[in-house]
PDB file of C-alpha atoms and ligand atoms in Angstrom:
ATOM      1  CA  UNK H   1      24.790  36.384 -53.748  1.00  0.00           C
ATOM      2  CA  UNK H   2      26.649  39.569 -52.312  1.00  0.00           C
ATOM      3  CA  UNK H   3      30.001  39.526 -52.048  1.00  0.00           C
ATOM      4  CA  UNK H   4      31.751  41.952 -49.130  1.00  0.00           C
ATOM      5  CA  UNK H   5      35.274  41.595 -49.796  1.00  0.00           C
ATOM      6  CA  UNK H   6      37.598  42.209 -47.111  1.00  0.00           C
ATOM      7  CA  UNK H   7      41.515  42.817 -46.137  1.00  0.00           C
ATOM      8  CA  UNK H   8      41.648  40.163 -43.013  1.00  0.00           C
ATOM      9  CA  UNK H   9      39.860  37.363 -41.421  1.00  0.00           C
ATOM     10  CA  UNK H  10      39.571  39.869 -38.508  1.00  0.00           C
ATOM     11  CA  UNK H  11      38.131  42.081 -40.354  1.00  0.00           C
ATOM     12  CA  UNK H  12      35.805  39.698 -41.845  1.00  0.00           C
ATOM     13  CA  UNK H  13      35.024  38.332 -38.365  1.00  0.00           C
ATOM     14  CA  UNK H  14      33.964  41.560 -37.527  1.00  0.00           C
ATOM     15  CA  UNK H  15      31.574  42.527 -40.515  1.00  0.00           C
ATOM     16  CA  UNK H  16      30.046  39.260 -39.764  1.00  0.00           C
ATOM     17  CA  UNK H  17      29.443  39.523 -36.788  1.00  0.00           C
ATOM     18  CA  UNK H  18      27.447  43.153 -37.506  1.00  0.00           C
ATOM     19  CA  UNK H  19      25.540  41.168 -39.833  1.00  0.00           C
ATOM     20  CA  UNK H  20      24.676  38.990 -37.496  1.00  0.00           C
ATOM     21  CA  UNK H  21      23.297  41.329 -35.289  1.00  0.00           C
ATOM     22  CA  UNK H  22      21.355  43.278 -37.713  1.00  0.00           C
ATOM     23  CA  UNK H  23      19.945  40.509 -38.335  1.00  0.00           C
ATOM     24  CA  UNK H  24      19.008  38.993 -35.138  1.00  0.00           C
ATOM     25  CA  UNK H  25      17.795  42.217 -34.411  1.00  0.00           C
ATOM     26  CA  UNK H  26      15.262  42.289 -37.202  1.00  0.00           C
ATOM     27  CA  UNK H  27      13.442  39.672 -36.257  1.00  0.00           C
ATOM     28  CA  UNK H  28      14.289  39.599 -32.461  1.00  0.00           C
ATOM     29  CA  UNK H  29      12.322  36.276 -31.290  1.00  0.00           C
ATOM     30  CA  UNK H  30      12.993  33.873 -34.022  1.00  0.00           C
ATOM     31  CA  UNK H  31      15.652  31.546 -33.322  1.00  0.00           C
ATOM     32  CA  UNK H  32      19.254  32.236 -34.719  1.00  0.00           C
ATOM     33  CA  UNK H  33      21.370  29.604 -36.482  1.00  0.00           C
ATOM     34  CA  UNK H  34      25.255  29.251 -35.371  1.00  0.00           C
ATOM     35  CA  UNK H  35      27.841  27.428 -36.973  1.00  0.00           C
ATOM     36  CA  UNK H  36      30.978  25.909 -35.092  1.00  0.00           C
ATOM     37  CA  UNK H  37      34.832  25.921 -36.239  1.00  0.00           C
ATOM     38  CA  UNK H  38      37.872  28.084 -35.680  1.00  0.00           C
ATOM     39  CA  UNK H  39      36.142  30.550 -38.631  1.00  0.00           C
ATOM     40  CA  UNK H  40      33.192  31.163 -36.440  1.00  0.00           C
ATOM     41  CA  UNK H  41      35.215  31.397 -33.233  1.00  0.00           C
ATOM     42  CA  UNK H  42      36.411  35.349 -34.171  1.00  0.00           C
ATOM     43  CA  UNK H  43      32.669  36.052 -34.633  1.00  0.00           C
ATOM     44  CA  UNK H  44      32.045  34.753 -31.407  1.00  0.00           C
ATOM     45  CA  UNK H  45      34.835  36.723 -30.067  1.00  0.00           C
ATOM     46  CA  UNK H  46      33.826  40.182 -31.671  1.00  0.00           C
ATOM     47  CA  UNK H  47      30.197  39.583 -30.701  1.00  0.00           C
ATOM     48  CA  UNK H  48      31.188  39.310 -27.024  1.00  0.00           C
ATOM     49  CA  UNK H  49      33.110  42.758 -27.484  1.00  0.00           C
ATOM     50  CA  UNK H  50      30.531  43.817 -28.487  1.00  0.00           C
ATOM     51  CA  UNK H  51      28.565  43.476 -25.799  1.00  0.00           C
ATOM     52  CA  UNK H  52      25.883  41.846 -27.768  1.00  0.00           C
ATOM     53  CA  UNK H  53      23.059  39.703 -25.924  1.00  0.00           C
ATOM     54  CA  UNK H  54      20.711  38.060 -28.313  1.00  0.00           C
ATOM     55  CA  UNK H  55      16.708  38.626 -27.622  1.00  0.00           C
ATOM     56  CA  UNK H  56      15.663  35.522 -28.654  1.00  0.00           C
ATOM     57  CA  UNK H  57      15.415  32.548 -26.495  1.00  0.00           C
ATOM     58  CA  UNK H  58      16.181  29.591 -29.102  1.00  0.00           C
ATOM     59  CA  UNK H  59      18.883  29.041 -31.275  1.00  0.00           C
ATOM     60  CA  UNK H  60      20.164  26.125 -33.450  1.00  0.00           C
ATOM     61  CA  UNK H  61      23.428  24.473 -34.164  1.00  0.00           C
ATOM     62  CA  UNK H  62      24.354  23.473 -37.465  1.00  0.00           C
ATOM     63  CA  UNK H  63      25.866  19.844 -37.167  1.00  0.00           C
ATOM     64  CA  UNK H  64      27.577  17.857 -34.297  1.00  0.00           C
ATOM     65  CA  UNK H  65      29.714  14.677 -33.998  1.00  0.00           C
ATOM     66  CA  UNK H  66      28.043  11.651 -34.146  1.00  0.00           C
ATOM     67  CA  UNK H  67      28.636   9.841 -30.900  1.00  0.00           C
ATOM     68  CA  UNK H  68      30.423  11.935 -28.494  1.00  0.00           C
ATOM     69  CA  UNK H  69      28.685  13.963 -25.129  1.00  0.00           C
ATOM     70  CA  UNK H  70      28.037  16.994 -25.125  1.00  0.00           C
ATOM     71  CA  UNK H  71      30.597  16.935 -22.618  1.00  0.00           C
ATOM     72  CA  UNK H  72      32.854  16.489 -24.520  1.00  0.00           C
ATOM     73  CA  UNK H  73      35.721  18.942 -24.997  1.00  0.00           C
ATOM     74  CA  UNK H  74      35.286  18.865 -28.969  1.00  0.00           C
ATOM     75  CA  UNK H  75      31.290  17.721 -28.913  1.00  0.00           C
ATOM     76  CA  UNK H  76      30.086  21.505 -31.039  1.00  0.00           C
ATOM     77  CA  UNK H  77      27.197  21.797 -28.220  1.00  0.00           C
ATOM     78  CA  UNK H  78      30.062  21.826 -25.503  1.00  0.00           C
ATOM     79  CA  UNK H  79      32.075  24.785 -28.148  1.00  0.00           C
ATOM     80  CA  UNK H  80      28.630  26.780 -28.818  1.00  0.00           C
ATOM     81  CA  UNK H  81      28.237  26.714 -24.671  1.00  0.00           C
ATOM     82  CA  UNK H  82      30.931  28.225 -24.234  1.00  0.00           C
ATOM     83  CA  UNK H  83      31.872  30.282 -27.038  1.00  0.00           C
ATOM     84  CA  UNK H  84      28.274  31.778 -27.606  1.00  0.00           C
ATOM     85  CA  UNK H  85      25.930  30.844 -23.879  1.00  0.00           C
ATOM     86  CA  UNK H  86      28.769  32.034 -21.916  1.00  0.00           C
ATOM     87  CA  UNK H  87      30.897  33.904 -23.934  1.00  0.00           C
ATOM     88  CA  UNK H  88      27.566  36.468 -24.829  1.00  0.00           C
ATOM     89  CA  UNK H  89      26.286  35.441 -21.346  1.00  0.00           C
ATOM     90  CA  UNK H  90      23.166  34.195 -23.022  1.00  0.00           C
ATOM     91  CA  UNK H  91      20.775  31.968 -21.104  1.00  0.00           C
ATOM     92  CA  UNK H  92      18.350  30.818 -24.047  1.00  0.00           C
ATOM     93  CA  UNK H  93      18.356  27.402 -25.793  1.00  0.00           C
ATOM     94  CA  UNK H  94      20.984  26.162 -28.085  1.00  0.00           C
ATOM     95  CA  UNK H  95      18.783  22.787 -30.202  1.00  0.00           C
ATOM     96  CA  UNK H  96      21.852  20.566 -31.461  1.00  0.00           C
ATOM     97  CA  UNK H  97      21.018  17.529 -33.867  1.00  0.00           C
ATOM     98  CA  UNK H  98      22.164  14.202 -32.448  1.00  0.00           C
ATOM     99  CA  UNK H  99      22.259  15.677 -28.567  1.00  0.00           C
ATOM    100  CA  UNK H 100      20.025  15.774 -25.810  1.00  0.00           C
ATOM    101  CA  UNK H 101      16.212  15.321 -27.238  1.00  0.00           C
ATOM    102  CA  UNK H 102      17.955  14.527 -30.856  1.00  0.00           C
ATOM    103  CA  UNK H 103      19.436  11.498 -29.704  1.00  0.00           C
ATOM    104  CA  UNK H 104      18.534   8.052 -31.621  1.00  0.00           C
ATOM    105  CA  UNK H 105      17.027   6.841 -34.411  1.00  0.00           C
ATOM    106  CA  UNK H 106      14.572   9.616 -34.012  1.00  0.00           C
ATOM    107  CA  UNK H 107      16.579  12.253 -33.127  1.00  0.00           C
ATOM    108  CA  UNK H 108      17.182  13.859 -36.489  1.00  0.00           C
ATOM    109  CA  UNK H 109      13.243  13.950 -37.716  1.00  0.00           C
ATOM    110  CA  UNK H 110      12.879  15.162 -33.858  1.00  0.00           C
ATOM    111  CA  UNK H 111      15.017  17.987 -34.859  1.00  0.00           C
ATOM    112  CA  UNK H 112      13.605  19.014 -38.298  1.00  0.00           C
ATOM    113  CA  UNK H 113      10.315  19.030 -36.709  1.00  0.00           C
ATOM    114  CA  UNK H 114      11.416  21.504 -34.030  1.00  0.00           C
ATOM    115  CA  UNK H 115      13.043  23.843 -36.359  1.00  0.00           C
ATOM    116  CA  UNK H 116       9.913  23.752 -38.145  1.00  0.00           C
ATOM    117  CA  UNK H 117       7.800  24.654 -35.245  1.00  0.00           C
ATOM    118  CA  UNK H 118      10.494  27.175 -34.225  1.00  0.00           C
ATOM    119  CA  UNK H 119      11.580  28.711 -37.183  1.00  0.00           C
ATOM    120  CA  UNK H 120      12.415  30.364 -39.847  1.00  0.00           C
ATOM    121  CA  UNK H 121      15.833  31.146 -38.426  1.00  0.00           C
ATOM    122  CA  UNK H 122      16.216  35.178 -38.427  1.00  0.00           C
ATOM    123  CA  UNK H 123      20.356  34.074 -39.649  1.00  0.00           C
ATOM    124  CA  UNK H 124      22.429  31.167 -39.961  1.00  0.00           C
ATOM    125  CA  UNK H 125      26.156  31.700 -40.137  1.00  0.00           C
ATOM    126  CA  UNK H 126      27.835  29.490 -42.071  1.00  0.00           C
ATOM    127  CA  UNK H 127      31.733  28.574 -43.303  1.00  0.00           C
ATOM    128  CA  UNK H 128      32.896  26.303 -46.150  1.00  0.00           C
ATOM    129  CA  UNK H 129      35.254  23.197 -45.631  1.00  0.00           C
ATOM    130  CA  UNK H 130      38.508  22.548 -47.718  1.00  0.00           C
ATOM    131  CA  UNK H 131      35.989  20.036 -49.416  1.00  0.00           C
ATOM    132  CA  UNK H 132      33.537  22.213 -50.372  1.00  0.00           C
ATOM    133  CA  UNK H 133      31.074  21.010 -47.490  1.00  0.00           C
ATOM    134  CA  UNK H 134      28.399  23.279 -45.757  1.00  0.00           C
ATOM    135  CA  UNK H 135      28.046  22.497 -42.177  1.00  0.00           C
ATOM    136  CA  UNK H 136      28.832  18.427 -42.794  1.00  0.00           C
ATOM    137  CA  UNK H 137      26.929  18.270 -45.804  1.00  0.00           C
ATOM    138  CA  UNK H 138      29.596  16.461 -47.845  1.00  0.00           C
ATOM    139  CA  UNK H 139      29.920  17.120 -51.629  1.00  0.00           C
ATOM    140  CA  UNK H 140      27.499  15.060 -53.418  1.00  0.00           C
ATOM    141  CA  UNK H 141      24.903  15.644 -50.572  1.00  0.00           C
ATOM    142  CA  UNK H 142      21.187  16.007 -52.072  1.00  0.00           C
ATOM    143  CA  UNK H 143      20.140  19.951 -52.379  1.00  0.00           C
ATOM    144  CA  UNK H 144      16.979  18.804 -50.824  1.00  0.00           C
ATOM    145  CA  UNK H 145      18.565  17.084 -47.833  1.00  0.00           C
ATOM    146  CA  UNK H 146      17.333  17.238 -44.426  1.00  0.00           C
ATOM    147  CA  UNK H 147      18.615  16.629 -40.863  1.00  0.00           C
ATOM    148  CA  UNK H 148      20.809  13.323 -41.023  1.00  0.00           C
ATOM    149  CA  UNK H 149      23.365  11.579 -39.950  1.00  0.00           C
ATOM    150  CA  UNK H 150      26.364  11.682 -42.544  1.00  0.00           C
ATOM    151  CA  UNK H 151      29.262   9.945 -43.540  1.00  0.00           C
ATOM    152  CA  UNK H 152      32.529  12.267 -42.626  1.00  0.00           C
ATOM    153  CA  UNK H 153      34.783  12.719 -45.673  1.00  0.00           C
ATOM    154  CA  UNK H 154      38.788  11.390 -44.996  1.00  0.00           C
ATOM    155  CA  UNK H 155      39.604  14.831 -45.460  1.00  0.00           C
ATOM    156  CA  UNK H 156      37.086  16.252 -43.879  1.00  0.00           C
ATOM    157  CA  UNK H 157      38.090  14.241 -40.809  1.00  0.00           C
ATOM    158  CA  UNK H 158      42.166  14.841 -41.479  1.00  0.00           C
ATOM    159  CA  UNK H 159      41.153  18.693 -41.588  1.00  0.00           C
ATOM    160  CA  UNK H 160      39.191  18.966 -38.331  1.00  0.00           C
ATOM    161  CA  UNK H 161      42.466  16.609 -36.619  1.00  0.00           C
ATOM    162  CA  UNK H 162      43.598  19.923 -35.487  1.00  0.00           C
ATOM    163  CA  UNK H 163      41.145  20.561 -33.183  1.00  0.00           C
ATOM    164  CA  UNK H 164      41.529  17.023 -31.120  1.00  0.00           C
ATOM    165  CA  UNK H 165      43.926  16.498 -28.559  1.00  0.00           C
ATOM    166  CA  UNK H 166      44.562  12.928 -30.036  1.00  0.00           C
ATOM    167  CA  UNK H 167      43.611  13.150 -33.888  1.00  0.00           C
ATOM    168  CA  UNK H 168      42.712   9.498 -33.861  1.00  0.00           C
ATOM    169  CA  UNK H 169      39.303  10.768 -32.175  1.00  0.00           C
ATOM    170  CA  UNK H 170      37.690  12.006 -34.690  1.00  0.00           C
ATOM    171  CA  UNK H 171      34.456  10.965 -35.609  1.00  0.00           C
ATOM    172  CA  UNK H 172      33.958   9.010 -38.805  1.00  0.00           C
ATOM    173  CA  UNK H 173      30.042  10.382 -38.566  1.00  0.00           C
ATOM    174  CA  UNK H 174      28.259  13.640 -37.670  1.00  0.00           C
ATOM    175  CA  UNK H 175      24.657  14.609 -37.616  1.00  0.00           C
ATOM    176  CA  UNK H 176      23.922  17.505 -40.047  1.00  0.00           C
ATOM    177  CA  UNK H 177      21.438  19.673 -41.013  1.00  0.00           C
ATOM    178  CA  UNK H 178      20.561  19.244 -44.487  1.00  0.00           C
ATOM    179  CA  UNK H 179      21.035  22.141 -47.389  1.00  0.00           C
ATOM    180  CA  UNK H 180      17.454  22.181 -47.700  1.00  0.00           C
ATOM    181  CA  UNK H 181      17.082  22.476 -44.110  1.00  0.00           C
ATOM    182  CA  UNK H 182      19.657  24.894 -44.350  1.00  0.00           C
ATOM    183  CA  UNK H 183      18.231  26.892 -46.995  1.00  0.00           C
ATOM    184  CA  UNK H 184      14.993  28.090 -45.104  1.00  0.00           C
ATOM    185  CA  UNK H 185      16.731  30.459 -42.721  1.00  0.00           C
ATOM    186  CA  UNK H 186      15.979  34.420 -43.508  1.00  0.00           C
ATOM    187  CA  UNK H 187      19.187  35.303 -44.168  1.00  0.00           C
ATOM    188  CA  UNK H 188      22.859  33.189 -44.582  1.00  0.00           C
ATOM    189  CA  UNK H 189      26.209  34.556 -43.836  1.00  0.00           C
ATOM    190  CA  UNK H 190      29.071  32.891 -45.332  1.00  0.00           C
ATOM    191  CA  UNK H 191      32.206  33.225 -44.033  1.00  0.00           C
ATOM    192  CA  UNK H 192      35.191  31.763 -45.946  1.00  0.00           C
ATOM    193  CA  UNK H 193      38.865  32.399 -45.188  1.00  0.00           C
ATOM    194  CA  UNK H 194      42.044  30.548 -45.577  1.00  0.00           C
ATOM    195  CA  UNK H 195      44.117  29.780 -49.469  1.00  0.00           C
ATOM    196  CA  UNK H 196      42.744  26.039 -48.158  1.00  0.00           C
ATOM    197  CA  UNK H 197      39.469  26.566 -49.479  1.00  0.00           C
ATOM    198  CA  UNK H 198      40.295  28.891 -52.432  1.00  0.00           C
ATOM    199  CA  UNK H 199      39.772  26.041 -55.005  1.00  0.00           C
ATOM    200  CA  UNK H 200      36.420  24.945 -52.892  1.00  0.00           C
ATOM    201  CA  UNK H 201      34.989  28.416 -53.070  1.00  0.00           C
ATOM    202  CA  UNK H 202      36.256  28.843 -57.320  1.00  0.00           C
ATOM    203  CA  UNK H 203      34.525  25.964 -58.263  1.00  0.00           C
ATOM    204  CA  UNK H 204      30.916  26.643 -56.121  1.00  0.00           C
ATOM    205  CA  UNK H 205      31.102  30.052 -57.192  1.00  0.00           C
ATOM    206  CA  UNK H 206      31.865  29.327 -61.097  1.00  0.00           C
ATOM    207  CA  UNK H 207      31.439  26.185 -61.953  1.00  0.00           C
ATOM    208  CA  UNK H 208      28.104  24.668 -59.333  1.00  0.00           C
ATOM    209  CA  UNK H 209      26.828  21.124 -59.831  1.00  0.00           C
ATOM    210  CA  UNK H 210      26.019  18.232 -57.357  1.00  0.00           C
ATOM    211  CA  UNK H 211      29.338  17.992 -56.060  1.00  0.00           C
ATOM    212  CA  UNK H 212      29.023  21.261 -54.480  1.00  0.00           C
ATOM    213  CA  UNK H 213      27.150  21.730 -52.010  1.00  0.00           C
ATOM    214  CA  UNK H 214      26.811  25.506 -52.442  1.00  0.00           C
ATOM    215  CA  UNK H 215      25.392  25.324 -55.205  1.00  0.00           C
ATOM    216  CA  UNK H 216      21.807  24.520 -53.297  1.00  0.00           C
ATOM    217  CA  UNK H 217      22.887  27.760 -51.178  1.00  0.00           C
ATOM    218  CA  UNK H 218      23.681  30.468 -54.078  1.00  0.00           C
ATOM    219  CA  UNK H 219      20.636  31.370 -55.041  1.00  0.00           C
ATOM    220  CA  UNK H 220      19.082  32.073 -51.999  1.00  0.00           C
ATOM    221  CA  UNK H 221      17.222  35.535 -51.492  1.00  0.00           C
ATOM    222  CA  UNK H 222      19.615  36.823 -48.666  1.00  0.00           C
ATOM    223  CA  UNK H 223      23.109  35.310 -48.786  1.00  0.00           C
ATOM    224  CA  UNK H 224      25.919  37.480 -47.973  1.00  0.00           C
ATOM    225  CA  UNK H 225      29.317  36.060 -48.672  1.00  0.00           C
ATOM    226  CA  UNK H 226      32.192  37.484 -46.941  1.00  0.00           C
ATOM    227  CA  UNK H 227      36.078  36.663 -47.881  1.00  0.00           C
ATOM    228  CA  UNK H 228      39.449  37.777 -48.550  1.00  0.00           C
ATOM    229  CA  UNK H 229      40.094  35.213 -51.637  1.00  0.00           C
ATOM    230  CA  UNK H 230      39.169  35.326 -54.601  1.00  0.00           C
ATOM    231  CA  UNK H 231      35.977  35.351 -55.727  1.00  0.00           C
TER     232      UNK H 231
HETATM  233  P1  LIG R   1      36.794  25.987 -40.022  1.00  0.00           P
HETATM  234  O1  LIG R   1      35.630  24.999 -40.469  1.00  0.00           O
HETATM  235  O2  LIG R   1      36.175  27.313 -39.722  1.00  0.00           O
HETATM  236  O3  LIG R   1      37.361  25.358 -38.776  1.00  0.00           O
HETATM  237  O4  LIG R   1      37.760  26.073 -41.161  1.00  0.00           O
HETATM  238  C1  LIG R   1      34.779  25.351 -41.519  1.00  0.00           C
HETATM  239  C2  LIG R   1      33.990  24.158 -41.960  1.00  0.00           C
HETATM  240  O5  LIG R   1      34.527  23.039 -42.025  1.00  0.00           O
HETATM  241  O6  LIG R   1      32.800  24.334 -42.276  1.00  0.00           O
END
């Protein structure tokens, strides 16, 4: 894994967001991978400064809540609309498990199979939880897990509260990519700030097992991690 240490989340958002690019660049029509959260919002924000417009046509979400519109104001396809379609005034694709075509009990094999056909992802961005999770892979989630829909942690759910309007709404369930899903993409940033995940990021980084779910992540060929804590 390489580490890029930095001084600030905004400066962190911003290296990441040059990754990004780089990498999209490289291999301009596969599909990129996006990630959702208020970590990835800054990388949104500096890659519309930017004046970045992907070339590719597809890209693909990470997770979503299980049961709610994409209408909806905290549904992830409604925040990758507008944070990455408009904000980079992007017309192509965004694929999000458990929406649209990946609705219902086939929904999630639906999506593996068009990620699959689509793929390899050029880059997936990617931030930790408090928990340790990866997108909503909780800990203890199989390394060689696919797309699914998941059981949200209590914490996990207490931690996203923030971002509801009447924490009470939260999902108990989310459809996730799986690590090994996850895993197959060319190249994986991960972006992890806040003390909040400090003990998360310790024990994937030094002490790995089943409970984390990095652990199915660290070895891969091209993963960049980029932080302010400690590492
Ligand atoms: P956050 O979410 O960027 O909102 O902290 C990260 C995550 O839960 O994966």
């Amino acid at each position: 894994m390489k580490i890029i240490r930095v001084a600030t989340a905004e400066q962190g958002a911003e290296i990441a967001a040059e990754l990004f690019v780089e990498a999209a660049d490289s291999y301009p029509r596969d599909p990129v991978g996006l990630a959702t959260g208020g970590t990835m919002a800054g990388v949104y924000r500096h890659l519309a400064k930017t004046g970045f417009t992907p070339r590719c046509s597809e890209a693909f979400a990470l997770d979503e809540y299980f049961g709610i519109p994409d209408t909806h104001e905290n549904s992830y396809a409604n925040e990758l609309n507008r944070e990455f379609s408009k904000g980079l005034g992007w017309n192509g694709t965004i694929h999000t498990p458990g929406q649209g075509p990946y609705a219902g009990l086939h929904g999630p094999e639906k999506f593996e199979q068009t990620i699959q056909e689509l793929g390899p992802l050029s880059v997936q961005l990617l931030g930790l939880g408090v928990n340790g999770h990866i997108a909503f892979n909780e800990p203890g989630s199989p390394f060689d897990s696919k797309t699914r829909v998941v059981d949200l942690e209590p914490s996990t759910i207490q931690a996203n509260s923030v971002y509801f309007a009447d924490p009470a709404e939260v999902p108990n369930q989310a459809t996730s990519q799986g690590l090994a899903t996850i895993a197959q993409a060319k190249k994986l940033i991960l972006i992890v700030f806040g003390s909040a995940k400090q003990a998360a990021l310790t024990k994937a980084l030094h002490s790995p097992d089943e409970t984390t779910p990095l652990a199915a992540l660290n070895q891969h060929s091209n993963i960049t991690l980029i932080t302010y804590l400690e590492t």
